[in-house]
Short mmCIF file of C-alpha atoms and ligand atoms in Angstrom, two decimals:
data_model
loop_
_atom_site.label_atom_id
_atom_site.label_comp_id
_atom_site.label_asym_id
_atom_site.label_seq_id
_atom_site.Cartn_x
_atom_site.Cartn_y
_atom_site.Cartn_z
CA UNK X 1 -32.26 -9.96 -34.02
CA UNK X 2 -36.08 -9.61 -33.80
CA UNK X 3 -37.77 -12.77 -34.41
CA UNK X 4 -39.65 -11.59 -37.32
CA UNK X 5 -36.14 -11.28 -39.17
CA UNK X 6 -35.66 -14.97 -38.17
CA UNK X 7 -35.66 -17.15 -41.67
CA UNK X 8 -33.31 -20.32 -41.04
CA UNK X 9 -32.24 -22.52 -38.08
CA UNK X 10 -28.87 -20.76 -37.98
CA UNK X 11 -30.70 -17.40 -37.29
CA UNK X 12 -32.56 -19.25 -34.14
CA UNK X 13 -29.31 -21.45 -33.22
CA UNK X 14 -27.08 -18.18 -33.09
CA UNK X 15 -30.08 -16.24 -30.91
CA UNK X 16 -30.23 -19.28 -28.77
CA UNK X 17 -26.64 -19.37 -28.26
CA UNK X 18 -26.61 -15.73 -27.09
CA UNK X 19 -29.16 -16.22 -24.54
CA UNK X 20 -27.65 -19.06 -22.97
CA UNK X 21 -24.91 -20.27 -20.99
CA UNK X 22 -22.59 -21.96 -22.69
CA UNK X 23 -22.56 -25.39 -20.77
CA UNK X 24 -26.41 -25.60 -21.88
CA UNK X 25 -25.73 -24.46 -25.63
CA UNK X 26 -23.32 -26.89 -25.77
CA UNK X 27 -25.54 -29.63 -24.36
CA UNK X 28 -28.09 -28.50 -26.85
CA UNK X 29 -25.96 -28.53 -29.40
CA UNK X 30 -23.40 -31.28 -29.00
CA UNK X 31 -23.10 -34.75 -29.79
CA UNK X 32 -20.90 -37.93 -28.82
CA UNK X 33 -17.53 -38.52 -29.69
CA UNK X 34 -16.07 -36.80 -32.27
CA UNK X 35 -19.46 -35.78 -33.48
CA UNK X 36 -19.07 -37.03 -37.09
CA UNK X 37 -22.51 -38.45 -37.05
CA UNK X 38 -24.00 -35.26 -36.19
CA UNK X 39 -22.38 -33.61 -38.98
CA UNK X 40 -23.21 -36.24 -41.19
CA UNK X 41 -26.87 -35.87 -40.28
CA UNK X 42 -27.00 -32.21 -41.71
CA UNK X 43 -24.24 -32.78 -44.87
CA UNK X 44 -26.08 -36.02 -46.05
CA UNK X 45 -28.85 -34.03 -47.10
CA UNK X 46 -27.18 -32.66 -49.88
CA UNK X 47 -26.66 -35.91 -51.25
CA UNK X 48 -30.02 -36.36 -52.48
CA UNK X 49 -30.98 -33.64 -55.34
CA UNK X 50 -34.39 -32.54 -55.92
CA UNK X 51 -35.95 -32.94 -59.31
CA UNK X 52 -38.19 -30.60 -60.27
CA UNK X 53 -40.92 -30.73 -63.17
CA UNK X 54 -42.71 -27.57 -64.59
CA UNK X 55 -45.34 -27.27 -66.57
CA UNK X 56 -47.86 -28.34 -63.69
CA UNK X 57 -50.64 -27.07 -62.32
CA UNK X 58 -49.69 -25.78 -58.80
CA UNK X 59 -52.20 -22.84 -57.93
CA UNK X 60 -53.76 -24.68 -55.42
CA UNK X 61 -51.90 -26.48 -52.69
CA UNK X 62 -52.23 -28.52 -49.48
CA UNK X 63 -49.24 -29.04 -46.69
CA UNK X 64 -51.59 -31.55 -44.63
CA UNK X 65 -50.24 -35.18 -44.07
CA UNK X 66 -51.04 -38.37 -42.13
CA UNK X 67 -49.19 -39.65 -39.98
CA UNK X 68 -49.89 -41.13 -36.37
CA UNK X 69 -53.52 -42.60 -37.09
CA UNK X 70 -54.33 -38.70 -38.22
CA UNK X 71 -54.54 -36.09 -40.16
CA UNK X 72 -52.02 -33.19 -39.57
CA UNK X 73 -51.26 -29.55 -40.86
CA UNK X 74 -48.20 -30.52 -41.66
CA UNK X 75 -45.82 -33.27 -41.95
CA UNK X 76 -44.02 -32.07 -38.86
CA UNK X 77 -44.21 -32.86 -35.07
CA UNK X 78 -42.18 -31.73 -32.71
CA UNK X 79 -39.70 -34.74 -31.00
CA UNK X 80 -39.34 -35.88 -27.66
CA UNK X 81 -36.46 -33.43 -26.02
CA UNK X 82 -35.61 -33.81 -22.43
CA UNK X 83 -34.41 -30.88 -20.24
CA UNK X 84 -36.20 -28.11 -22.85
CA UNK X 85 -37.85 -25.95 -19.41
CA UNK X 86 -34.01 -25.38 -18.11
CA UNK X 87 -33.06 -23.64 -21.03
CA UNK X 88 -35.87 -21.48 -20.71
CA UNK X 89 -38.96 -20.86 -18.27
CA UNK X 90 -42.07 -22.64 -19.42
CA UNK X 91 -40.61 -23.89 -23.13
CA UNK X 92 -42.16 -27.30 -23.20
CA UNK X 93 -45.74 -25.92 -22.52
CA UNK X 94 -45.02 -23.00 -24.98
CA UNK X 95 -43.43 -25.79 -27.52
CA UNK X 96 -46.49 -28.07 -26.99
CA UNK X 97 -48.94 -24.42 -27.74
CA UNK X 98 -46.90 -23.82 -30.54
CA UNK X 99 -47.26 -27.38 -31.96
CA UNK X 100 -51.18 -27.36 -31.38
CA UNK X 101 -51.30 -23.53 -32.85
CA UNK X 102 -50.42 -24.86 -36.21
CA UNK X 103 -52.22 -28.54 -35.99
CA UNK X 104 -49.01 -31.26 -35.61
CA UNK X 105 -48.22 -33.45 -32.68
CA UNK X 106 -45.64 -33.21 -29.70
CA UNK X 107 -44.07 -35.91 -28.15
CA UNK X 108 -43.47 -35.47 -24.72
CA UNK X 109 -39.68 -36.77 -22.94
CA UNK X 110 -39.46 -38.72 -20.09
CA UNK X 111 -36.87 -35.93 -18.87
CA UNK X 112 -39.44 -33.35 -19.21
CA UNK X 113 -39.71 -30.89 -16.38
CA UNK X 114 -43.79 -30.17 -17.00
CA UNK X 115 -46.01 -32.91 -15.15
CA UNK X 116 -47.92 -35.16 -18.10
CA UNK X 117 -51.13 -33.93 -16.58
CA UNK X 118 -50.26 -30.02 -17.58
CA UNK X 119 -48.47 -30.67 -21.20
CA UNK X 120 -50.01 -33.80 -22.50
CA UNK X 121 -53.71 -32.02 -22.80
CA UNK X 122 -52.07 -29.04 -24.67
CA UNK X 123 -50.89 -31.25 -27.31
CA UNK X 124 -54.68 -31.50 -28.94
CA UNK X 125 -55.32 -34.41 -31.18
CA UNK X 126 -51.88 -36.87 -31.60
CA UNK X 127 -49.99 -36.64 -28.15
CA UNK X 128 -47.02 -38.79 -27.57
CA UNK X 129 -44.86 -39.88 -24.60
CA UNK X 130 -41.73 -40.99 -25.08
CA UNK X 131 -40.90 -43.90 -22.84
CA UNK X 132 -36.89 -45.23 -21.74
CA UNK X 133 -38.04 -48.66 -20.45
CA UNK X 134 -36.78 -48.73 -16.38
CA UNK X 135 -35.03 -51.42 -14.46
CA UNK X 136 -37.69 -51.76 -12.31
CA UNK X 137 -41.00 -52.97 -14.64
CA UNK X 138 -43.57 -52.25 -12.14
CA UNK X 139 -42.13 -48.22 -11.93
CA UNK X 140 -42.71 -48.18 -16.43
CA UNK X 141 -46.11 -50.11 -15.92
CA UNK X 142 -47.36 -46.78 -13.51
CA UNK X 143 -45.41 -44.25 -16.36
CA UNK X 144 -47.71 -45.92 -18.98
CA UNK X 145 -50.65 -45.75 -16.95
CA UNK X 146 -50.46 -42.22 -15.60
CA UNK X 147 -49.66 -41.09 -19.36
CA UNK X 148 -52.72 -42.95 -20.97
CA UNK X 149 -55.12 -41.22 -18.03
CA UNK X 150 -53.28 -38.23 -19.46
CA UNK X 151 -54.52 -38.81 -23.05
CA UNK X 152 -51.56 -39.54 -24.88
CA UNK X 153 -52.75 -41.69 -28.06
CA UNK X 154 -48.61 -43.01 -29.01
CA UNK X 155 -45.78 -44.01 -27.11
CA UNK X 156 -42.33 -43.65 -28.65
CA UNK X 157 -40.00 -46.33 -26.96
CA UNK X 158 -36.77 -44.76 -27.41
CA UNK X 159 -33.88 -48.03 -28.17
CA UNK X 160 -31.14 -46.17 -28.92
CA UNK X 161 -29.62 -45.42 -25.47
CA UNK X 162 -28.55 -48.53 -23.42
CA UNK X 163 -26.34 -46.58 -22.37
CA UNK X 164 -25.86 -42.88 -22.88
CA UNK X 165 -23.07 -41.38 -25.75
CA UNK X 166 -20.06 -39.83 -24.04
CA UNK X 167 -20.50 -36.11 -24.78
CA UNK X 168 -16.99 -34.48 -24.84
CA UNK X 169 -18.00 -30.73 -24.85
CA UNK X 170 -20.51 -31.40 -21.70
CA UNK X 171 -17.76 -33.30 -19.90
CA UNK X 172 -15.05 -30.34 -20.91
CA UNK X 173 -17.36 -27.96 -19.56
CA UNK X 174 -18.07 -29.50 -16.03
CA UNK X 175 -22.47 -30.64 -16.75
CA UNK X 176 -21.81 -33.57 -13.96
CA UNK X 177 -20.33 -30.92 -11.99
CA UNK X 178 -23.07 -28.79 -12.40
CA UNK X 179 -24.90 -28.74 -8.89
CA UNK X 180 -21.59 -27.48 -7.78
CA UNK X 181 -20.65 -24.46 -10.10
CA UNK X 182 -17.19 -23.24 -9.74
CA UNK X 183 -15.90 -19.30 -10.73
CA UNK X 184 -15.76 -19.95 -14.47
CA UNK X 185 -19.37 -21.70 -14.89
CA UNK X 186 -20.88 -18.76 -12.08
CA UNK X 187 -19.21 -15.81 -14.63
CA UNK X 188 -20.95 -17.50 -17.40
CA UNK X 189 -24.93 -17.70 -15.59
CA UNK X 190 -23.70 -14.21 -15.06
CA UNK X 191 -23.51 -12.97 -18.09
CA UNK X 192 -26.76 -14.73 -19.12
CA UNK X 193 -29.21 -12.39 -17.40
CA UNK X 194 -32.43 -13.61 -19.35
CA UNK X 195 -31.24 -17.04 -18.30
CA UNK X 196 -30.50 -16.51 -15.26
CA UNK X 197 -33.57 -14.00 -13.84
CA UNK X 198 -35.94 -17.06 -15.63
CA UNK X 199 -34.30 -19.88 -13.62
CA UNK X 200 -34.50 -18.04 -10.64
CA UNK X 201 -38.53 -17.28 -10.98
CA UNK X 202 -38.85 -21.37 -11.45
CA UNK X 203 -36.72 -22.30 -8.74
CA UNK X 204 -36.73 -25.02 -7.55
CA UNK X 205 -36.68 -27.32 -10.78
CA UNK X 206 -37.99 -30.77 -10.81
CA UNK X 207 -38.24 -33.74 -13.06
CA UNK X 208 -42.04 -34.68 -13.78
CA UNK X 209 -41.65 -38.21 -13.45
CA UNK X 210 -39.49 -38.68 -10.51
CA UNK X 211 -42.61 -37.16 -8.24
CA UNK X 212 -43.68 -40.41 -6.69
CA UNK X 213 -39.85 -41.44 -6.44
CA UNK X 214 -38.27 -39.95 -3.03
CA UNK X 215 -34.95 -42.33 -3.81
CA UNK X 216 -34.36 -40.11 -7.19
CA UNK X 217 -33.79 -37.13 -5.01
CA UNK X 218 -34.71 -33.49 -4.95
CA UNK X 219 -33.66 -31.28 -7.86
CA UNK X 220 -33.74 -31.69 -11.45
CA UNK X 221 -29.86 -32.59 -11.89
CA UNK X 222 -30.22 -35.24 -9.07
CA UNK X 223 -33.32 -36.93 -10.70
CA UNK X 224 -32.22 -36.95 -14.19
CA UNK X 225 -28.92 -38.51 -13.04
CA UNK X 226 -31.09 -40.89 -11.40
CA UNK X 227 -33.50 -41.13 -14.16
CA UNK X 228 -30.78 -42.36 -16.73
CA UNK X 229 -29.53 -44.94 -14.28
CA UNK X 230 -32.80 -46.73 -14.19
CA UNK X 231 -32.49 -47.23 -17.94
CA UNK X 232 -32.44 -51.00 -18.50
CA UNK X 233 -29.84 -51.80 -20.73
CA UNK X 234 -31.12 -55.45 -21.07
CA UNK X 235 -34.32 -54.17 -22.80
CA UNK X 236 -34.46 -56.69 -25.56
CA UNK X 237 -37.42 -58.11 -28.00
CA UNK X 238 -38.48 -59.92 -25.13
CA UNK X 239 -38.95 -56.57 -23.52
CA UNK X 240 -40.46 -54.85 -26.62
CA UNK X 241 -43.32 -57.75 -26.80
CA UNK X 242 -43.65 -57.39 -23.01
CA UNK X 243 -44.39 -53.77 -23.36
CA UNK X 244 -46.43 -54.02 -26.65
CA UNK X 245 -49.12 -56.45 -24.77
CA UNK X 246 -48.98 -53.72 -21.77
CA UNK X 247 -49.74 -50.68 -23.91
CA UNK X 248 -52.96 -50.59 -25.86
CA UNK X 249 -52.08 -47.38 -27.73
CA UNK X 250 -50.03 -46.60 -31.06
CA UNK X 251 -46.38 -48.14 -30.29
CA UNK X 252 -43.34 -46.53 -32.52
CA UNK X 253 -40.03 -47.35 -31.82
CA UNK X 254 -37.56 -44.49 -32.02
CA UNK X 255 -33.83 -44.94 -32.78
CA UNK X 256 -33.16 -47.76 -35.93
CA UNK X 257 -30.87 -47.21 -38.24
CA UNK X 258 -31.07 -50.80 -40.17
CA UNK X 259 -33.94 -52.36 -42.21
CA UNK X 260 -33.33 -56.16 -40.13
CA UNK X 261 -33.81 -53.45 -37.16
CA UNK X 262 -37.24 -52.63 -38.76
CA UNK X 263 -38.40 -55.08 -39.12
CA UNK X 264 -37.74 -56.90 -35.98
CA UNK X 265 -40.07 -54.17 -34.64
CA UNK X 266 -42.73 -54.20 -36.94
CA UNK X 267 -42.49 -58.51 -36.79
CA UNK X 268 -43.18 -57.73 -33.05
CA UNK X 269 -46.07 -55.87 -33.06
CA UNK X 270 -44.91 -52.17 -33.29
CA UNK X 271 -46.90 -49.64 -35.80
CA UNK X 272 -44.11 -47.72 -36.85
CA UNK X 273 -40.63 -46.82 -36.17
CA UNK X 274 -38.41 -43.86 -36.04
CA UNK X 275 -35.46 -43.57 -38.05
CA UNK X 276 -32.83 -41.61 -35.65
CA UNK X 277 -29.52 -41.86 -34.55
CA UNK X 278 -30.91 -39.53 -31.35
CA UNK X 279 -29.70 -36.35 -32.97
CA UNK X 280 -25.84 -37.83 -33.09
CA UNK X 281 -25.86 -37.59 -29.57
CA UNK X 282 -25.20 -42.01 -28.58
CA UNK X 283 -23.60 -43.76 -31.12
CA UNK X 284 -20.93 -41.48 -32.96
CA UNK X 285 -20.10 -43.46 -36.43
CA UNK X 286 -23.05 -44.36 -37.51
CA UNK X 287 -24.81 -43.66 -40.66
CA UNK X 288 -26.29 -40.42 -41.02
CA UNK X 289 -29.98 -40.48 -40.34
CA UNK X 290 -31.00 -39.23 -43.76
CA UNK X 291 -28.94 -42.53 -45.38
CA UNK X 292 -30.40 -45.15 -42.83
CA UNK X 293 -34.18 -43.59 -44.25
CA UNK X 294 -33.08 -44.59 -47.71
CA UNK X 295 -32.37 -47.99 -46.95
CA UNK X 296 -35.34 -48.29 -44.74
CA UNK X 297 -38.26 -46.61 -46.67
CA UNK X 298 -36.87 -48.85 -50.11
CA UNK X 299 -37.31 -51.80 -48.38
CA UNK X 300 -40.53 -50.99 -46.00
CA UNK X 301 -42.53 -48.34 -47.29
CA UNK X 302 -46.24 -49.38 -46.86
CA UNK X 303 -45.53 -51.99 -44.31
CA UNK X 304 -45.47 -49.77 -41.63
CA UNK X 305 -45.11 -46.05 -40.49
CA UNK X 306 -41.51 -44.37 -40.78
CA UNK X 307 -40.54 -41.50 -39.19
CA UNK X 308 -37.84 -39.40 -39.79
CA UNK X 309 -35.28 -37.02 -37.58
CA UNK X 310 -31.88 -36.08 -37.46
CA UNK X 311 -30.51 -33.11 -39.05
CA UNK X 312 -33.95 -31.56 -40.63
CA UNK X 313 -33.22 -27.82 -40.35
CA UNK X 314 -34.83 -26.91 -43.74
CA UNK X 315 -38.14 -27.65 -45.35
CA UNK X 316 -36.38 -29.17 -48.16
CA UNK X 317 -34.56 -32.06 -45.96
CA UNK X 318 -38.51 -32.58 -44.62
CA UNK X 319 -39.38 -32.73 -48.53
CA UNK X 320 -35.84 -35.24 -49.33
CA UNK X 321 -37.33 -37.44 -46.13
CA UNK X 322 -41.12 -37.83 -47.28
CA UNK X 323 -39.62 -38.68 -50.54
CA UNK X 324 -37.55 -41.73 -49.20
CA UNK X 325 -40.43 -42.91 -47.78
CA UNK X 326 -41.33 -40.75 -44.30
CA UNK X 327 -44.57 -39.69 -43.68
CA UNK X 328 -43.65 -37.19 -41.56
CA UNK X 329 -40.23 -35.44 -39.83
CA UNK X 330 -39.84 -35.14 -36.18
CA UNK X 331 -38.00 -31.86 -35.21
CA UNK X 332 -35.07 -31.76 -32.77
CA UNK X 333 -32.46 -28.97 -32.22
CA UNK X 334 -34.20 -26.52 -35.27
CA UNK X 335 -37.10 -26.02 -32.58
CA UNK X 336 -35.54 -25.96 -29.38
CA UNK X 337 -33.60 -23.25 -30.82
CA UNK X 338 -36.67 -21.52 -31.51
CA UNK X 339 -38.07 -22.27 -28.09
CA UNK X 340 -34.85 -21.11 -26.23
CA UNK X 341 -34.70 -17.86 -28.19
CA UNK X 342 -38.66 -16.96 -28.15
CA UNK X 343 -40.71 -19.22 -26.59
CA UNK X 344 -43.72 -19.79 -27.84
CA UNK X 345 -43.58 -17.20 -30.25
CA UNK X 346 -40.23 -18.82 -31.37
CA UNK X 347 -41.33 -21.78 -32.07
CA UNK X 348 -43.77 -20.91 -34.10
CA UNK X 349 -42.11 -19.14 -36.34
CA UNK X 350 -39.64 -21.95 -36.55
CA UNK X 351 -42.59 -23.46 -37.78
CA UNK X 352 -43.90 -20.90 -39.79
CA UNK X 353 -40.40 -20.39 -41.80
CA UNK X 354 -40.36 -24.44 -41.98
CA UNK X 355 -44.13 -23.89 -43.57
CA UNK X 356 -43.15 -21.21 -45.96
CA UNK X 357 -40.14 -23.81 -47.29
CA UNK X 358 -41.89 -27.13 -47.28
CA UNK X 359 -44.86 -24.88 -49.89
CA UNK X 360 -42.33 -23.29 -52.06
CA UNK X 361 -40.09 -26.58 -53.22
CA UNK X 362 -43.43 -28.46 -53.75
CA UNK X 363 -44.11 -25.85 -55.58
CA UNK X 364 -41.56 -25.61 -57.54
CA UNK X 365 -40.82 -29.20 -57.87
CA UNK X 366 -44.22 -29.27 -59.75
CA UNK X 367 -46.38 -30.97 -56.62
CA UNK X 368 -49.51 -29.83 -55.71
CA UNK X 369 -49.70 -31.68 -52.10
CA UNK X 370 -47.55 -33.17 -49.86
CA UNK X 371 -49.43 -36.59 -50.92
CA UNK X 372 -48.58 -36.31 -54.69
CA UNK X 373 -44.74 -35.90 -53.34
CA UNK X 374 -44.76 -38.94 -50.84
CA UNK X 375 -46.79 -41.33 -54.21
CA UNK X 376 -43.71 -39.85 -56.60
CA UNK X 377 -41.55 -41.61 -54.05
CA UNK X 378 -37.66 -41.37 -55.17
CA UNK X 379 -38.63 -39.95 -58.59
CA UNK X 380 -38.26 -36.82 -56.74
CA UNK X 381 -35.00 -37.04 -56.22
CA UNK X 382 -31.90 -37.57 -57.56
CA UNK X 383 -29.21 -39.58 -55.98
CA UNK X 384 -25.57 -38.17 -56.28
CA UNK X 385 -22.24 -40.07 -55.21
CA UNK X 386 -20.36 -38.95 -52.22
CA UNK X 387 -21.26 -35.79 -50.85
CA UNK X 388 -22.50 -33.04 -52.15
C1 FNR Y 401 -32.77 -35.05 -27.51
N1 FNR Y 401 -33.32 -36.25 -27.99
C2 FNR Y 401 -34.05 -37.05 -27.14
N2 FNR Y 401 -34.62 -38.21 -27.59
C3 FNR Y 401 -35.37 -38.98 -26.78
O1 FNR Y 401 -35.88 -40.01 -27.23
N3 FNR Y 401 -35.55 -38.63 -25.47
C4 FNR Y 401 -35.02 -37.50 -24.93
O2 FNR Y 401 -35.22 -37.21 -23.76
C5 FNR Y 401 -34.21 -36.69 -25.78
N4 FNR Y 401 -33.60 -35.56 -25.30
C6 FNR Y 401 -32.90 -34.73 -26.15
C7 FNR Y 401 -32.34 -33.55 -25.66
C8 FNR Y 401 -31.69 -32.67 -26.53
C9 FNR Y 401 -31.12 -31.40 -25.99
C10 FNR Y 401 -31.59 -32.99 -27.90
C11 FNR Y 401 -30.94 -32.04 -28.88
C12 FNR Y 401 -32.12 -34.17 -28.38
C13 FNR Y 401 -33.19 -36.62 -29.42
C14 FNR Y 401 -34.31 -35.99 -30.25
O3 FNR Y 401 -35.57 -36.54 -29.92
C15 FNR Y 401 -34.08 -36.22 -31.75
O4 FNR Y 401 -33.89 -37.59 -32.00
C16 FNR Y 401 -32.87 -35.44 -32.30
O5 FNR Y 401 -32.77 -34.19 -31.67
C17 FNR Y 401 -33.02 -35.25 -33.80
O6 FNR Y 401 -31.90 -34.62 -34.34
P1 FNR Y 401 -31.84 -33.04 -34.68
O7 FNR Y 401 -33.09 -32.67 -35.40
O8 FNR Y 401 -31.74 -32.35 -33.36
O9 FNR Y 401 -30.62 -32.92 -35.51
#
């Protein structure tokens, strides 16, 4: 399907899934355990209803929304997604173009394949890093300096993966194994010819951060592995106050699900948070995302920033989560998709369709700007038992 017959996430997911082997769909796509919470993420929308008004005067309109210290085209950025440039040849810079093309943010991973000095600069105003804090403090003091000399303005200290989720489909289909591909996984970068002719021309592929690291190895798979070892599972408030008197910048932590969570952050020091459960991908059982953001904007709205991912495919789950109290979405899996099946090009019309959505309900929920529908708060919306 030609991209300009692309209108939902399913359209991008399904080209995405054609051009790629199945051991990276998967990874893409999966989540932990018995992936309940990543179901729940997507289903949980529907149990908030929107509730329009008419009569009002909606001729003129504007999408723009702070968030971040700024003001933004939309209340969209793209999310931190590690791994995104072996899915496709040069999809974090084209994700990062995309992003800048229609004025939101990017947040960079700390799994990303493009140095910090390449896509950092091409995120314009707003670029983020997201940080795991290391073992070794002195190797996460020289991340936060190299990424401040490369301009970014926030750092997103993801808490959510002490350890990482166990991810049944990846395990079924051999990812640890995947420096050493047997028949099965060979047949399948086979049969992915777009895939496979684009990993070839990047050859060999290698982890920005683990540069100045010779123990992490050479290779992407190596480094990553090595990468998520150095996580320090006793990162702790001690650890958050450490690293909030180390980095002068805009501090959000990503991953809480609970309002005592919240506000443990914001009581030490952070300026926002981001309400995720990492996509469903760590802790399966959880509460959906989209839940956690009801509990959390009723109790801290105005106190400090709240993000919002996990699940947002359409523009009226962005609309749901600025009306529980976001000020803006970040995007996950509905733009990878985009950037696996066209690159730049795809991602922007992921963003383009997401656009087109987010204008239409305000619309016709009787708002004129995306800052009339974030002061109507919950009046927009309608709260129904169970699911939908
Ligand atoms: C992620 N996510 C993620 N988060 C993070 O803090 N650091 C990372 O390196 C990654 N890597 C990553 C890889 C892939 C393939 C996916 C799908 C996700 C989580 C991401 O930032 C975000 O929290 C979720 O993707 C949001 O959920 P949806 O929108 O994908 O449902």
């Amino acid at each position: 399907m030609r991209l300009s017959r692309m209108v939902a996430a399913e359209d991008f997911r399904r080209a995405a899934r054609r051009r790629l082997p199945r051991i990276f769909f998967d990874y893409i796509d999966g989540g932990a355990s018995a992936e309940a919470t990543l179901a729940a993420n997507v289903a949980d929308f529907g149990r908030y209803r929107l509730r329009p008004q008419v009569l009002r005067d909606v001729a003129v309109r504007r999408l723009d929304a702070d968030f971040l210290g700024g003001r933004h085209a939309l209340p969209l950025m793209l999310g931190p997604v590690g791994s995104l440039g072996l899915f496709r040849a040069g999809a974090e810079a084209a994700s990062f173009r995309a992003a800048r093309g229609v004025g939101i943010p990017a947040c960079m991973s700390s799994f990303a394949i493009t140095d910090p000095e390449t896509l950092l600069p091409l995120a314009g105003s707003g670029g983020a890093f997201q940080l795991y804090v290391l073992k070794d403090r002195e190797r996460t003091e020289a991340i936060l300096d190299r990424i401040a000399a490369c301009g970014a303005e926030s750092l997103f200290v993801t808490v959510d993966t002490s350890v990482s989720g166990i991810r049944e489909r990846d395990i079924r289909n051999g990812l640890r194994v995947l420096s050493r591909p047997g028949p099965r996984m060979i047949a399948d970068f086979l049969a992915h010819p777009l895939w496979l002719a684009d990993m070839v021309r990047v050859h060999p592929v290698r982890m920005a951060l683990a540069r100045d690291w010779p123990e992490a190895g050479c290779g992407y798979l190596a480094q990553a592995a090595f990468l998520a070892g150095q996580i320090d599972p006793s990162f702790d408030e001690r650890g958050l106050a450490w690293l909030r008197s180390r980095w002068n910048g805009r501090l959000i932590v990503k991953g809480i699900l609970t309002v005592k969570d919240a506000r443990r952050c914001v009581d030490l020091g952070a300026d926002g948070i981001v309400v995720s459960n990492h996509g469903g991908r760590q802790l399966d059982g959880v509460s959906s995302s989209v839940a956690a953001l009801a509990e959390i904007g009723a109790a801290l709205a105005g106190r400090a920033e709240i993000l919002f991912d996990g699940g947002v495919r359409r523009g009226g789950d962005v609309v749901k989560a600025l009306a529980l109290g976001a000020s803006a979405c970040l995007l996950g899996r509905a733009y990878v998709y985009g950037a696996v099946a066209g690159g730049e090009a795809g991602v922007a019309t992921v963003l383009a369709t997401l656009r087109a959505e987010i204008d239409m309900t305000l619309a016709l929920m009787g708002f004129a700007s995306v800052d009339e529908l974030r002061a109507a708060g919950t009046n927009a919306l309608e709260v129904t038992t169970g699911v939908a």
